[in-house]
Short mmCIF file of C-alpha atoms in Angstrom, two decimals:
data_model
loop_
_atom_site.label_atom_id
_atom_site.label_comp_id
_atom_site.label_asym_id
_atom_site.label_seq_id
_atom_site.Cartn_x
_atom_site.Cartn_y
_atom_site.Cartn_z
CA MET A 82 116.24 66.41 172.75
CA SER A 83 115.21 62.95 173.97
CA ALA A 84 118.03 60.77 175.23
CA HIS A 85 118.39 57.04 174.55
CA THR A 86 119.86 55.02 177.40
CA ASN A 87 119.87 51.34 178.25
CA SER A 88 118.65 49.16 181.11
CA ALA A 89 122.06 48.89 182.78
CA GLU A 90 121.73 52.52 183.84
CA ILE A 91 118.24 52.20 185.36
CA THR A 92 117.70 52.40 189.09
CA GLU A 93 114.49 52.71 191.08
CA GLY A 94 114.92 56.44 191.41
CA ASP A 95 115.03 56.83 187.64
CA PHE A 96 111.26 56.38 187.46
CA ALA A 97 110.46 59.25 189.81
CA GLY A 98 109.26 62.54 188.38
CA TYR A 99 107.62 61.20 185.23
CA ASP A 100 103.98 62.03 184.55
CA LEU A 101 103.50 59.17 182.09
CA ILE A 102 105.20 55.85 181.32
CA VAL A 103 104.83 54.50 177.77
CA VAL A 104 105.73 50.87 177.19
CA GLY A 105 106.80 50.39 173.58
CA SER A 106 108.00 52.91 170.97
CA GLY A 107 105.90 51.95 167.98
CA PHE A 108 103.61 54.47 166.35
CA PHE A 109 100.89 54.18 169.00
CA GLY A 110 103.28 54.68 171.90
CA LEU A 111 105.25 57.46 170.21
CA THR A 112 102.09 59.36 169.28
CA VAL A 113 100.76 59.26 172.85
CA ALA A 114 104.18 60.24 174.21
CA GLU A 115 104.54 63.14 171.77
CA ARG A 116 101.05 64.46 172.55
CA ALA A 117 101.61 64.26 176.30
CA ALA A 118 104.98 66.01 176.04
CA SER A 119 103.99 68.75 173.61
CA GLN A 120 100.41 69.54 174.59
CA PRO A 121 100.17 69.63 178.39
CA GLY A 122 103.97 69.64 178.71
CA LYS A 123 104.19 66.44 180.74
CA LYS A 124 107.36 64.44 181.35
CA VAL A 125 107.23 61.09 179.57
CA LEU A 126 109.41 58.01 179.89
CA ILE A 127 109.34 55.49 177.02
CA LEU A 128 110.50 51.95 177.77
CA GLU A 129 111.51 49.93 174.70
CA ARG A 130 112.66 46.31 174.96
CA ARG A 131 114.45 46.40 171.60
CA SER A 132 117.74 48.15 170.94
CA HIS A 133 116.08 50.63 168.59
CA ILE A 134 113.11 52.95 168.51
CA GLY A 135 110.02 52.54 166.34
CA GLY A 136 108.70 49.01 166.77
CA ASN A 137 108.08 47.19 163.51
CA ALA A 138 108.26 50.40 161.47
CA TYR A 139 112.02 50.67 162.10
CA SER A 140 114.20 50.86 159.00
CA GLU A 141 117.95 50.74 158.51
CA GLN A 142 120.54 51.04 155.76
CA GLU A 143 121.81 47.75 154.39
CA PRO A 144 125.58 48.20 154.93
CA GLU A 145 126.84 46.90 151.57
CA THR A 146 124.49 48.90 149.35
CA GLY A 147 123.20 51.75 151.53
CA ILE A 148 119.64 50.83 150.50
CA GLU A 149 117.04 51.54 153.20
CA VAL A 150 115.43 48.27 154.29
CA HIS A 151 112.30 47.97 156.42
CA SER A 152 113.59 45.53 159.01
CA TYR A 153 110.23 43.98 159.88
CA GLY A 154 108.59 43.88 156.47
CA ALA A 155 107.49 46.55 154.03
CA HIS A 156 105.67 49.53 155.53
CA LEU A 157 103.58 51.68 153.18
CA PHE A 158 102.00 54.80 154.59
CA HIS A 159 98.51 55.65 153.36
CA THR A 160 95.42 57.22 154.92
CA SER A 161 92.21 59.06 154.14
CA ASN A 162 92.16 60.59 157.62
CA LYS A 163 93.17 64.24 157.18
CA ARG A 164 93.88 64.66 160.87
CA VAL A 165 96.36 61.78 160.77
CA TRP A 166 97.93 63.10 157.56
CA ASP A 167 98.34 66.60 158.98
CA TYR A 168 99.77 65.16 162.18
CA VAL A 169 102.45 62.99 160.55
CA ASN A 170 103.52 65.82 158.26
CA GLN A 171 104.80 67.64 161.34
CA PHE A 172 107.57 65.05 161.58
CA ALA A 173 108.32 63.98 158.01
CA ASP A 174 108.05 65.08 154.40
CA PHE A 175 106.56 62.44 152.12
CA THR A 176 107.35 61.33 148.59
CA ASP A 177 104.59 60.83 146.01
CA TYR A 178 105.14 57.05 146.00
CA GLN A 179 102.06 55.02 145.13
CA HIS A 180 102.19 51.33 145.96
CA ARG A 181 101.69 48.75 143.23
CA VAL A 182 101.96 44.99 143.57
CA PHE A 183 102.43 42.24 141.02
CA ALA A 184 101.73 38.53 141.32
CA LYS A 185 103.72 35.67 139.78
CA VAL A 186 101.66 32.60 138.86
CA GLY A 187 103.41 29.87 136.90
CA GLU A 188 105.65 31.60 134.38
CA GLN A 189 103.51 34.72 134.12
CA VAL A 190 103.34 37.99 136.08
CA TYR A 191 100.03 39.77 136.64
CA SER A 192 99.00 43.18 137.93
CA PHE A 193 97.45 42.86 141.39
CA PRO A 194 94.90 43.29 143.02
CA MET A 195 92.65 41.68 140.44
CA ASN A 196 91.65 44.19 137.82
CA LEU A 197 90.60 44.32 134.20
CA ALA A 198 94.20 43.91 133.03
CA LEU A 199 94.59 40.71 135.06
CA ILE A 200 91.23 39.31 133.87
CA ASN A 201 92.06 39.99 130.22
CA GLN A 202 95.56 38.56 130.53
CA PHE A 203 94.51 35.51 132.53
CA PHE A 204 91.63 34.53 130.27
CA GLY A 205 93.43 35.53 127.07
CA LYS A 206 90.69 37.80 125.77
CA SER A 207 89.72 41.45 125.93
CA HIS A 208 86.69 42.12 128.14
CA SER A 209 84.75 45.30 128.67
CA PRO A 210 83.94 46.07 132.32
CA ASP A 211 80.40 44.69 131.88
CA GLU A 212 81.66 41.55 130.14
CA ALA A 213 84.19 40.97 132.91
CA ARG A 214 81.53 41.37 135.59
CA GLU A 215 79.30 38.88 133.81
CA LEU A 216 82.16 36.39 133.46
CA ILE A 217 83.14 36.55 137.14
CA ALA A 218 79.52 36.39 138.31
CA LYS A 219 78.97 33.23 136.24
CA GLN A 220 82.10 31.57 137.59
CA ALA A 221 81.27 32.61 141.18
CA SER A 222 77.81 31.02 141.05
CA GLU A 223 79.25 27.62 141.99
CA PHE A 224 78.80 28.46 145.70
CA ASP A 225 76.46 30.77 147.58
CA THR A 226 78.48 33.24 149.66
CA ASP A 227 76.21 33.07 152.71
CA ALA A 228 76.28 29.27 152.72
CA ALA A 229 80.06 28.88 152.29
CA GLN A 230 81.50 26.33 154.71
CA ASN A 231 85.20 27.17 154.41
CA LEU A 232 87.64 29.65 152.92
CA GLU A 233 87.78 27.84 149.60
CA GLU A 234 84.01 27.91 149.09
CA LYS A 235 83.82 31.53 150.23
CA ALA A 236 86.56 32.64 147.84
CA ILE A 237 85.05 30.78 144.90
CA SER A 238 81.67 32.37 145.67
CA LEU A 239 83.32 35.80 145.36
CA ILE A 240 85.63 35.44 142.35
CA GLY A 241 85.04 32.01 140.79
CA ARG A 242 87.17 28.87 140.71
CA PRO A 243 89.74 29.76 138.00
CA LEU A 244 90.93 32.95 139.71
CA TYR A 245 90.74 31.25 143.11
CA GLU A 246 92.90 28.33 141.99
CA ALA A 247 95.51 30.61 140.46
CA PHE A 248 95.74 33.51 142.89
CA ILE A 249 94.19 32.56 146.24
CA ARG A 250 94.52 28.85 147.01
CA GLY A 251 98.30 28.47 147.04
CA TYR A 252 98.98 31.86 148.59
CA ASN A 253 96.57 31.28 151.49
CA ALA A 254 97.84 27.74 152.02
CA LYS A 255 101.32 29.22 152.53
CA GLN A 256 100.08 32.09 154.68
CA TRP A 257 98.14 29.81 157.02
CA GLN A 258 100.09 26.54 156.61
CA THR A 259 96.68 24.96 156.11
CA ASP A 260 94.61 23.77 153.16
CA PRO A 261 91.99 26.49 152.50
CA LYS A 262 89.31 23.77 152.71
CA ASN A 263 90.20 23.55 156.39
CA LEU A 264 90.17 27.30 157.04
CA ALA A 265 87.13 29.18 158.30
CA ALA A 266 85.08 31.09 155.74
CA ASN A 267 85.12 34.23 157.90
CA ILE A 268 88.88 34.68 157.37
CA ILE A 269 87.97 36.61 154.24
CA THR A 270 85.14 39.10 154.05
CA ARG A 271 85.69 40.16 150.46
CA LEU A 272 88.08 39.73 147.55
CA PRO A 273 88.16 42.98 145.61
CA VAL A 274 87.98 42.79 141.83
CA ARG A 275 88.35 46.07 139.98
CA TYR A 276 86.63 46.32 136.65
CA THR A 277 89.02 49.04 135.53
CA PHE A 278 92.71 49.03 134.63
CA SER A 279 93.66 50.82 137.85
CA ASN A 280 96.47 48.98 139.61
CA ARG A 281 97.07 51.34 142.51
CA TYR A 282 97.10 49.07 145.56
CA PHE A 283 95.56 51.54 148.03
CA ASN A 284 92.65 53.88 147.35
CA ASP A 285 93.34 56.34 150.16
CA THR A 286 93.40 60.10 149.69
CA TYR A 287 96.97 60.44 150.98
CA GLU A 288 99.89 58.13 150.28
CA GLY A 289 103.67 58.34 150.31
CA LEU A 290 106.88 57.28 151.99
CA PRO A 291 108.93 59.44 154.39
CA VAL A 292 111.60 61.23 152.36
CA ASP A 293 114.33 60.61 154.95
CA GLY A 294 113.12 57.14 155.94
CA TYR A 295 111.06 55.70 158.75
CA THR A 296 113.72 55.83 161.47
CA ALA A 297 114.29 59.56 160.93
CA TRP A 298 110.53 60.11 161.20
CA LEU A 299 110.26 58.03 164.37
CA GLU A 300 113.26 59.72 165.96
CA LYS A 301 111.77 63.13 165.29
CA MET A 302 108.55 62.16 167.07
CA ALA A 303 110.60 61.33 170.16
CA ASP A 304 112.81 64.41 169.83
CA HIS A 305 111.29 66.50 172.63
CA PRO A 306 112.91 67.73 175.86
CA ASN A 307 110.07 66.20 177.89
CA ILE A 308 110.58 62.71 176.43
CA GLU A 309 113.15 60.20 177.66
CA VAL A 310 113.62 56.93 175.77
CA ARG A 311 115.15 53.87 177.46
CA LEU A 312 116.20 51.14 175.03
CA ASP A 313 116.89 47.48 175.85
CA VAL A 314 114.44 47.64 178.75
CA ASP A 315 111.90 44.90 179.34
CA TYR A 316 108.99 46.48 181.17
CA PHE A 317 108.40 43.30 183.15
CA ASP A 318 111.93 43.45 184.55
CA VAL A 319 111.41 46.95 185.96
CA ARG A 320 107.71 47.54 186.57
CA GLU A 321 108.00 46.85 190.30
CA GLN A 322 110.31 49.87 190.46
CA ILE A 323 107.73 52.21 188.91
CA PRO A 324 105.87 54.24 191.58
CA ALA A 325 102.38 52.86 192.17
CA GLY A 326 99.65 54.66 190.28
CA THR A 327 101.94 56.24 187.68
CA PRO A 328 99.82 56.56 184.51
CA THR A 329 101.06 53.95 182.04
CA VAL A 330 100.29 53.25 178.39
CA TYR A 331 101.11 49.64 177.61
CA THR A 332 101.55 48.58 173.97
CA GLY A 333 103.09 45.14 174.46
CA PRO A 334 101.29 41.79 174.11
CA LEU A 335 98.00 41.85 176.00
CA ASP A 336 98.21 38.27 177.25
CA ARG A 337 101.82 38.72 178.41
CA TYR A 338 100.79 41.61 180.66
CA PHE A 339 98.42 39.34 182.56
CA ASP A 340 100.89 36.45 182.62
CA TYR A 341 98.74 34.46 180.16
CA SER A 342 96.11 33.95 182.87
CA ALA A 343 93.34 33.51 180.29
CA GLY A 344 95.54 31.60 177.83
CA ARG A 345 97.93 32.48 175.02
CA LEU A 346 96.44 34.44 172.15
CA GLY A 347 97.33 33.08 168.72
CA TRP A 348 99.45 35.03 166.24
CA ARG A 349 100.97 34.69 162.81
CA THR A 350 104.62 35.63 162.44
CA LEU A 351 106.92 36.40 159.53
CA ASP A 352 110.45 35.30 158.70
CA PHE A 353 112.67 37.38 156.42
CA GLU A 354 115.57 36.22 154.27
CA ARG A 355 117.70 39.14 153.11
CA GLU A 356 120.10 38.90 150.18
CA VAL A 357 122.30 41.32 148.24
CA VAL A 358 122.27 40.32 144.57
CA PRO A 359 124.71 41.56 141.88
CA THR A 360 122.25 43.44 139.67
CA GLY A 361 120.85 46.94 139.65
CA ASP A 362 117.27 45.69 139.42
CA TYR A 363 116.14 42.21 140.46
CA GLN A 364 112.40 42.24 139.74
CA GLY A 365 111.44 45.67 138.41
CA THR A 366 109.01 46.49 141.23
CA ALA A 367 108.91 46.88 145.01
CA VAL A 368 106.77 43.83 145.83
CA MET A 369 106.20 40.63 143.89
CA ASN A 370 103.75 38.10 145.30
CA TYR A 371 104.44 34.42 144.62
CA ASN A 372 101.04 32.76 144.54
CA ASP A 373 102.03 29.20 143.64
CA ALA A 374 101.95 26.73 146.53
CA ASP A 375 105.26 25.11 145.53
CA VAL A 376 107.19 28.38 146.09
CA PRO A 377 107.93 28.44 149.84
CA PHE A 378 107.90 32.22 150.33
CA THR A 379 104.88 34.47 149.88
CA ARG A 380 106.58 37.48 148.33
CA ILE A 381 109.85 39.23 147.56
CA HIS A 382 110.51 42.87 148.47
CA GLU A 383 113.06 44.88 146.52
CA PHE A 384 113.51 47.99 148.63
CA ARG A 385 115.31 50.18 146.10
CA HIS A 386 111.99 50.63 144.28
CA PHE A 387 110.38 52.35 147.27
CA HIS A 388 112.71 55.33 146.70
CA PRO A 389 113.51 55.68 142.99
CA GLU A 390 114.53 59.28 143.69
CA ARG A 391 117.57 58.12 145.69
CA ASP A 392 121.02 57.52 144.25
CA TYR A 393 121.37 53.81 144.97
CA PRO A 394 124.09 51.56 143.44
CA LYS A 395 123.54 50.51 139.84
CA ASP A 396 125.30 47.15 140.16
CA LYS A 397 123.67 45.60 143.24
CA THR A 398 120.35 45.53 145.02
CA VAL A 399 118.74 44.14 148.17
CA ILE A 400 115.90 41.63 148.10
CA VAL A 401 114.01 40.18 151.06
CA ARG A 402 112.01 36.97 150.82
CA GLU A 403 109.06 36.81 153.22
CA TYR A 404 107.74 33.61 154.80
CA SER A 405 104.58 33.25 156.90
CA ARG A 406 103.91 30.77 159.73
CA PHE A 407 102.21 30.32 163.07
CA ALA A 408 104.07 32.12 165.86
CA ASP A 409 105.71 30.12 168.62
CA GLU A 410 106.15 31.46 172.14
CA ASN A 411 109.42 33.27 171.39
CA ASP A 412 108.49 34.59 167.94
CA GLU A 413 107.60 38.16 167.07
CA PRO A 414 103.78 38.40 166.81
CA TYR A 415 102.52 40.09 163.64
CA TYR A 416 98.91 39.21 162.85
CA PRO A 417 96.19 38.21 165.34
CA ILE A 418 94.30 35.05 164.46
CA ASN A 419 90.54 35.47 164.48
CA THR A 420 89.23 32.17 165.86
CA PRO A 421 86.41 31.54 168.36
CA GLU A 422 88.97 30.42 170.94
CA ASN A 423 91.01 33.60 170.57
CA ARG A 424 87.92 35.79 170.66
CA GLU A 425 86.83 34.11 173.89
CA MET A 426 90.25 34.69 175.46
CA LEU A 427 90.23 38.29 174.25
CA GLU A 428 86.94 38.99 176.02
CA ARG A 429 88.43 37.79 179.30
CA TYR A 430 91.49 39.99 178.79
CA ARG A 431 89.24 42.96 177.99
CA GLU A 432 87.68 42.67 181.44
CA LEU A 433 91.09 42.43 183.06
CA ALA A 434 92.22 45.52 181.14
CA LYS A 435 89.26 47.53 182.40
CA ASN A 436 90.12 46.60 185.99
CA GLU A 437 93.78 47.46 185.45
CA ALA A 438 92.84 50.96 184.29
CA ARG A 439 90.70 51.55 187.37
CA GLU A 440 93.11 50.06 189.88
CA ARG A 441 96.57 50.89 188.44
CA ASN A 442 96.06 53.64 185.83
CA VAL A 443 97.16 51.40 182.95
CA VAL A 444 95.74 51.93 179.45
CA PHE A 445 96.30 49.34 176.71
CA GLY A 446 96.82 50.33 173.08
CA GLY A 447 98.39 49.49 169.76
CA ARG A 448 98.34 46.29 167.77
CA LEU A 449 99.74 44.04 170.49
CA GLY A 450 97.99 45.74 173.38
CA THR A 451 94.52 45.41 171.85
CA TYR A 452 95.00 42.23 169.79
CA LYS A 453 93.95 44.02 166.60
CA TYR A 454 95.70 44.33 163.28
CA LEU A 455 96.42 48.03 162.81
CA ASP A 456 98.05 49.70 159.83
CA MET A 457 100.32 52.60 160.72
CA HIS A 458 97.69 55.25 160.06
CA MET A 459 95.19 53.29 162.17
CA ALA A 460 97.64 53.06 165.08
CA ILE A 461 98.31 56.81 164.92
CA GLY A 462 94.62 57.66 164.63
CA SER A 463 93.79 55.38 167.54
CA ALA A 464 96.54 56.96 169.66
CA LEU A 465 95.29 60.48 168.94
CA THR A 466 91.77 59.44 169.98
CA VAL A 467 92.99 57.67 173.12
CA PHE A 468 94.98 60.73 174.10
CA ASP A 469 92.03 63.05 173.47
CA ASN A 470 89.51 60.92 175.34
CA LYS A 471 91.52 59.18 178.05
CA ILE A 472 95.15 60.13 178.62
CA GLY A 473 94.84 63.89 178.10
CA PRO A 474 91.89 64.39 180.49
CA HIS A 475 93.58 62.21 183.10
CA LEU A 476 96.86 64.14 182.92
CA ALA A 477 95.03 67.47 182.93
CA ASP A 478 92.62 67.00 185.82
CA GLY A 479 92.86 63.44 187.07
CA ALA A 480 89.81 62.13 185.19
CA PRO A 481 89.40 58.35 185.69
CA LEU A 482 91.08 56.25 183.02
CA ASP A 483 88.86 54.13 180.81
CA GLY A 484 90.35 50.69 180.27
CA SER A 485 88.19 49.74 177.28
CA LEU A 486 90.19 48.36 174.37
CA ASP A 487 87.83 50.14 171.96
CA VAL A 488 88.38 53.76 170.95
#
């Protein structure tokens, strides 16, 4: 069974004898570590700067209610990749939970994403699918999509002004702390409108939540005699102690690894405000978006609704308000910001990453390590591919490591 120790117990000799160092214990790092330990039987050391395993997927029980809370925002597992689904089912059983979201605009609540129910409710009239398509197409004709100059024009060209004003403008202004007229059109590629009454948020083949929670799932991935986990360890405090040439998978911030030599990549971050409220059901659903600009938070999570099968208290519940803002230097990075400046910096870091693989056997992966937004299933799928194509061959026969950030 993997042991969890802290940085106070680390000495230079502790790094000897490991075949692979993994920096970060999120899903990408854990998947690579598990594959290396279980397939070729290599010894793996995971270094985690936080005091817990699992990165942003970590969950914990709220002490007053016992309700499982996702500490870094709601995590919903879904995938159409059968290999990923079969892989994760080795470590967790999944419920049949299907995610549904609702949106509060003014004094009304709507089913979301936009579907036939929302269109009928919003416009106060029943529409057939063809009538709804015709209505939205007419309203969207105000702007040409290809000629849109900003996010506002792009959104209106996709769904029309009435739906944009109600559901997109205020929400995006809060998300980006910027008037959508001043945001680039390429921030959105599409705004899905469903001309059916389906309100399932994801369309993937497989969906569910781990029966015993995310932390139990994550711990089981690391539960292998060839895996050692060190918590409360900042890789940059100890990397000089790691024997030169030791294969390393780095999943921390890409720019931090290179000491910001090409500049600081931009990120969005999230703030969470947790509250226990004296009612058995606060909002009747797991996630409620608040689309109006004058409401400071973007959404409220009520975590009891993720696991209706559990015996949670009937007289109290946990809600978490979520706020979005630009990340400062010391904030937790969540979402990469796709601007020309960031893309230019990223290209320079890509070249540095390729050199680092050749010269020091370091491979970069995960959301932070590649500067890509990755859902959980994407991070796991990427890790499986990286292990198959890079890490596994290197550990097996010393094949050169490819430092490309693409898989």
